[in-house]
Amino acid sequence: MWTYHNPVAVHAGPDSLRQLPALLHGRSCVLVTFAEAHELGLVERVRALLGDALHGVISDVAPNPDVQWLAPLYDRLHREHADADCLVALGGGSAIDTAKALLCATPSGRFDELLAALEQGLPLPAGRHKALIAVPTTAGTGSEVTPWATIWDQAGGRKHSLHQPWTWPEAAIIDAELMQSLPAGVTLASGLDALSHALEAIWNVHRNPVSTALAVAAARRTIDTLPRLLRDLSSLPLRAGMAQAALLAGLAFSNTKTALAHSLSYDMTLHHGLVHGIACSFSLPQVMELALGQDAATDAALLSIFDADQPGQAVHRLREFLHALGVATDPAHYGVGPEAWRAMLHSALQGPRGRNFIGQAALA
Ligand SMILES: [Fe+2]
């Protein structure tokens, strides 16, 4: 028996940003976005679309939402815009994840309360949470169709996973035109994040036939589209193709969560400074090698992505795909020697995401 569930209303296609006023249904909102959104004219576009419904703009979101800067942001939002009904998150995974933290209500209106509950694993306080409309400007995060947010505590050397029934976005707008000015580095990293979400949904103990079908389609499309997009960054059809691949991957892992490659990635980001998309993808060939042979249907799904007859061929093609994009797959390239890598692998298998990996029981 299995269930597939995703409550996010997806609105996609050319100029779909125009759907924003209708999706607010007369409610007020605050825009949560990244600093460059001003220069790119995105804040003005949203302002022109929403008029008086837009009560405020928070544009100091930085990569990897960290408790240190989230706390003053949260306190300011809940002091100045307590009555705003919605947050519109416009940006990559960091903007959307930030909005998921900001939308949670606490009785005091202070972030400390939210953080204490996260740190102690206690239920988050009930209250009047704000609704979320997510508008991704990168193709990769999938955060627009999942309820999860990663909240970092760099100073404490750890991260928290935020996941509540109210952190699902109400709606997602997928407008590839918003992604057209993304530089090559971010295009590559976010595209590989999407590939990682797809593969991690397949070698996952929570997989189901729908998540696997979505993931296979997402991975095939990423492998076909991403290299071509990197050679032609201004192509709108290729941007739209990659946006769709990332969306399918997001819909797949929204029901499975991620697995071993993401579990490994958190240390690589915290201690080796790797951006998320590279941190969660450079190990994919090795993780796939560990996944193959655990389950016949999973093997078939993985082989079909790479048009491979043999497991070794699929692993080889994945490794070659990454190398052709300039991504090294040897941990030593990132400063992690063989012994340290073995220890990282061992500890990653014990983490919550590692336990989602289908080979976990055999390897841990
Ligand atoms: Fe990811």
XYZ file of C-alpha atoms and ligand atoms in Angstrom:
365
model
C 0.000 0.000 0.000
C 1.278 3.491 -0.788
C 0.130 7.102 -0.883
C 1.285 10.016 -2.973
C 0.241 13.462 -1.773
C 1.206 16.989 -2.749
C -1.096 19.936 -1.963
C 0.786 22.679 -3.872
C -1.138 24.310 -6.736
C 1.400 24.638 -9.566
C 1.005 27.456 -12.092
C 3.558 27.273 -14.887
C 4.290 28.617 -18.321
C 5.234 31.841 -20.088
C 4.473 34.970 -18.072
C 2.890 32.954 -15.253
C 4.130 35.560 -12.737
C 1.010 37.467 -13.807
C -1.035 34.903 -11.835
C 0.259 36.369 -8.582
C -2.527 38.917 -7.850
C -5.244 36.324 -8.535
C -3.521 33.799 -6.257
C -3.573 36.239 -3.345
C -7.396 36.332 -3.425
C -7.443 39.840 -1.936
C -4.995 39.046 0.886
C -2.044 41.234 1.862
C 1.526 39.981 1.519
C 5.209 40.622 2.151
C 7.767 39.822 -0.556
C 10.779 37.771 0.619
C 13.605 37.915 -1.885
C 17.364 38.287 -2.515
C 19.203 41.631 -2.719
C 19.860 41.494 -6.492
C 16.108 41.251 -7.145
C 16.063 45.077 -6.993
C 18.696 45.489 -9.739
C 17.054 42.809 -11.854
C 13.807 44.790 -11.742
C 11.975 41.898 -10.074
C 10.878 43.844 -6.993
C 9.417 46.569 -9.204
C 7.587 43.976 -11.311
C 5.994 42.450 -8.222
C 5.164 45.903 -6.851
C 3.478 46.858 -10.136
C 1.483 43.619 -10.142
C 0.353 43.786 -6.519
C -0.044 47.488 -5.742
C -1.420 48.079 -2.232
C -1.631 44.362 -1.492
C 2.165 44.397 -1.092
C 2.781 45.531 2.496
C 6.531 45.141 2.618
C 9.700 43.832 0.982
C 12.388 41.811 2.745
C 15.325 41.636 0.378
C 18.247 40.728 2.620
C 18.055 36.975 2.183
C 21.528 35.411 1.859
C 22.485 31.882 0.766
C 21.956 29.115 3.344
C 19.469 30.691 5.824
C 21.317 30.945 9.132
C 19.816 31.416 12.588
C 22.101 34.416 13.152
C 20.488 36.584 10.499
C 17.113 34.860 10.457
C 16.441 35.926 14.057
C 16.443 39.727 13.484
C 14.625 39.242 10.154
C 11.918 37.162 11.808
C 11.498 39.585 14.708
C 11.248 42.548 12.295
C 8.674 40.838 10.066
C 6.474 39.831 12.984
C 6.749 43.317 14.549
C 6.131 45.358 11.402
C 3.885 43.051 9.364
C 2.053 40.949 11.934
C -1.176 41.444 9.974
C 0.145 40.364 6.537
C -1.635 37.159 5.494
C 0.883 35.818 2.985
C 4.544 35.668 2.112
C 5.603 35.660 -1.527
C 9.038 34.032 -1.766
C 10.849 35.025 -4.954
C 14.304 33.514 -5.413
C 16.236 30.268 -5.102
C 16.007 27.679 -2.359
C 17.407 30.093 0.233
C 14.615 32.661 -0.298
C 11.920 29.979 -0.210
C 13.412 28.224 2.837
C 13.771 31.588 4.607
C 10.097 32.328 3.932
C 9.131 28.937 5.393
C 10.854 29.886 8.658
C 9.400 33.397 8.624
C 5.812 32.257 8.046
C 5.695 30.187 11.260
C 3.921 32.044 14.073
C 5.116 32.101 17.694
C 3.059 33.482 20.615
C 5.730 36.116 21.376
C 6.438 36.976 17.730
C 10.094 36.163 18.410
C 12.398 33.755 16.605
C 13.934 32.449 19.872
C 10.772 30.502 20.557
C 10.800 28.869 17.127
C 14.494 28.028 17.402
C 14.148 26.548 20.895
C 11.389 24.231 19.632
C 13.542 23.221 16.628
C 16.603 22.588 18.812
C 14.700 20.518 21.345
C 12.618 18.666 18.750
C 9.419 19.943 20.381
C 6.177 20.668 18.524
C 6.246 24.185 17.123
C 3.861 26.658 18.731
C 0.411 26.935 17.185
C -0.727 30.309 15.896
C -1.801 32.279 12.879
C 0.801 31.170 10.349
C 1.147 33.068 7.111
C 0.453 31.370 3.771
C 3.270 30.972 1.238
C 3.353 31.494 -2.520
C 6.712 30.363 -3.899
C 8.188 31.764 -7.102
C 11.523 30.063 -7.849
C 14.119 31.971 -9.878
C 16.418 28.938 -10.122
C 15.681 25.483 -11.547
C 16.733 23.013 -8.910
C 15.655 23.551 -5.336
C 12.221 21.935 -5.493
C 11.451 23.880 -2.285
C 8.438 25.400 -4.048
C 6.660 22.018 -3.896
C 7.955 20.620 -0.594
C 7.218 21.470 3.055
C 10.895 21.361 4.155
C 13.395 24.060 4.901
C 17.017 23.701 5.926
C 17.943 26.199 8.627
C 21.681 26.478 9.276
C 23.532 27.265 12.482
C 27.021 27.796 11.045
C 28.419 29.032 14.366
C 27.139 25.931 16.138
C 28.306 23.684 13.235
C 24.858 22.155 12.671
C 21.602 22.470 10.765
C 17.921 22.108 11.554
C 15.185 20.684 9.388
C 11.948 22.623 9.511
C 8.876 20.638 8.456
C 5.302 21.459 9.455
C 1.882 20.948 7.863
C 1.764 24.739 7.324
C 5.177 24.995 5.630
C 3.839 23.537 2.357
C 3.556 26.421 -0.105
C -0.049 27.095 -1.020
C 0.958 27.708 -4.641
C 4.065 27.726 -6.828
C 4.600 29.854 -9.922
C 7.109 28.384 -12.391
C 8.032 31.100 -14.868
C 11.242 30.222 -16.761
C 11.699 33.825 -17.860
C 12.635 34.659 -14.250
C 15.567 32.229 -14.564
C 16.997 33.636 -17.784
C 19.648 35.858 -16.222
C 21.091 33.146 -13.967
C 24.869 32.854 -14.394
C 26.482 29.570 -15.437
C 27.687 28.599 -11.948
C 24.245 28.856 -10.345
C 22.591 27.216 -13.359
C 24.965 24.252 -13.016
C 24.678 23.923 -9.233
C 20.891 24.192 -9.182
C 20.510 21.792 -12.138
C 22.650 19.208 -10.351
C 20.598 19.708 -7.180
C 17.538 18.725 -9.251
C 19.340 15.623 -10.551
C 20.262 14.711 -6.987
C 16.634 15.132 -5.828
C 15.475 12.837 -8.627
C 18.025 10.072 -7.962
C 17.609 10.344 -4.183
C 13.825 9.880 -4.588
C 14.510 6.628 -6.473
C 17.006 4.968 -4.061
C 14.752 5.822 -1.176
C 12.894 3.648 1.346
C 9.855 5.975 0.974
C 9.647 5.613 -2.834
C 6.343 4.805 -4.513
C 5.396 4.250 -8.172
C 4.398 7.905 -8.654
C 7.528 9.380 -7.055
C 9.731 7.008 -9.066
C 7.990 7.824 -12.377
C 8.346 11.557 -11.682
C 11.992 11.087 -10.696
C 12.932 9.059 -13.792
C 11.378 11.715 -16.036
C 13.136 14.487 -14.072
C 16.557 12.816 -14.242
C 16.297 12.015 -17.962
C 15.267 15.553 -18.753
C 18.045 17.063 -16.615
C 20.688 14.899 -18.268
C 19.409 15.897 -21.700
C 18.835 19.598 -21.008
C 21.451 20.842 -18.538
C 24.558 20.482 -20.776
C 22.749 22.180 -23.670
C 21.507 24.975 -21.403
C 25.034 25.588 -20.091
C 26.157 26.154 -23.690
C 23.225 28.495 -24.399
C 22.272 30.262 -21.160
C 19.847 32.708 -22.763
C 17.682 30.014 -24.393
C 14.164 30.307 -22.991
C 13.041 26.844 -24.238
C 16.034 25.229 -22.500
C 15.362 27.270 -19.334
C 11.737 26.073 -19.453
C 12.890 22.472 -19.956
C 15.189 22.651 -16.946
C 12.492 24.382 -14.858
C 10.154 21.510 -15.637
C 12.809 18.904 -14.799
C 13.443 20.585 -11.425
C 9.704 20.736 -10.748
C 9.260 17.011 -11.512
C 12.206 16.205 -9.228
C 10.667 18.391 -6.513
C 7.325 16.613 -6.836
C 9.154 13.258 -6.627
C 11.185 13.966 -3.480
C 8.308 15.876 -1.841
C 7.041 12.401 -0.947
C 10.306 10.630 -0.152
C 12.706 13.262 1.250
C 16.321 12.997 0.171
C 18.812 10.253 1.054
C 22.534 9.500 1.345
C 23.967 12.040 -1.132
C 22.195 14.861 0.727
C 23.207 13.423 4.093
C 26.827 13.591 2.893
C 26.347 17.092 1.522
C 25.671 18.865 4.816
C 29.218 18.322 6.129
C 30.660 19.305 2.757
C 28.769 22.610 2.959
C 29.460 23.284 6.647
C 33.120 22.262 6.747
C 34.334 22.474 3.150
C 32.305 25.453 1.906
C 30.785 23.619 -1.068
C 27.609 25.126 -2.537
C 24.628 22.850 -2.028
C 24.176 21.761 -5.667
C 27.766 20.508 -5.952
C 27.880 19.148 -2.385
C 24.834 16.923 -3.010
C 25.791 15.744 -6.494
C 29.528 14.992 -6.676
C 28.976 11.762 -4.703
C 26.030 10.550 -6.823
C 28.014 7.941 -8.857
C 29.370 6.379 -5.676
C 25.961 6.432 -3.977
C 24.373 4.894 -7.095
C 26.969 2.119 -7.000
C 25.856 1.364 -3.424
C 22.159 1.529 -4.374
C 22.347 -0.837 -7.348
C 21.630 -4.452 -6.476
C 19.367 -3.643 -3.519
C 16.006 -3.822 -5.335
C 15.153 -4.979 -8.873
C 12.593 -2.249 -9.628
C 14.981 0.443 -8.397
C 17.778 -0.990 -10.544
C 15.471 -0.955 -13.576
C 14.514 2.688 -12.948
C 18.163 3.736 -12.576
C 19.309 1.806 -15.676
C 16.474 3.307 -17.733
C 17.669 6.844 -16.949
C 21.053 6.129 -18.484
C 19.821 3.785 -21.279
C 22.175 1.240 -19.711
C 22.094 -2.573 -19.815
C 24.476 -3.076 -16.919
C 24.817 -1.381 -13.502
C 28.466 -0.518 -14.180
C 27.495 1.198 -17.415
C 24.922 3.402 -15.636
C 27.467 4.422 -12.964
C 30.067 5.131 -15.665
C 27.622 7.307 -17.636
C 26.638 9.297 -14.541
C 30.302 9.853 -13.661
C 31.104 10.926 -17.229
C 28.093 13.280 -17.237
C 29.404 15.058 -14.129
C 33.004 15.158 -15.386
C 31.873 16.660 -18.696
C 30.247 19.472 -16.707
C 33.522 20.044 -14.843
C 32.373 18.461 -11.571
C 34.985 16.243 -9.896
C 33.552 13.104 -8.316
C 36.543 12.193 -6.137
C 36.146 13.486 -2.536
C 39.933 14.110 -2.469
C 39.374 16.925 -4.983
C 37.411 18.727 -2.248
C 40.028 18.080 0.438
C 38.580 14.871 1.905
C 41.055 11.973 1.923
C 39.993 8.297 1.662
C 39.950 7.659 5.407
C 38.046 10.838 6.259
C 35.583 10.031 3.444
C 34.939 6.533 4.820
C 34.195 8.086 8.222
C 31.897 10.676 6.614
C 30.061 7.966 4.711
C 29.602 5.957 7.892
C 28.216 8.907 9.822
C 26.050 10.088 6.874
C 24.385 6.647 6.780
C 23.328 7.121 10.419
C 21.754 10.551 9.825
C 18.019 10.975 9.194
C 18.544 11.368 5.414
C 21.037 8.482 5.353
C 18.425 6.209 6.898
C 16.181 6.924 3.866
C 18.771 5.254 1.612
C 17.716 1.793 0.400
C 21.174 0.337 1.033
C 21.375 1.706 4.574
C 20.594 -1.546 6.405
C 23.194 -3.482 4.413
C 25.905 -0.835 4.753
C 25.552 0.816 8.155
Fe 18.980 19.522 -2.527
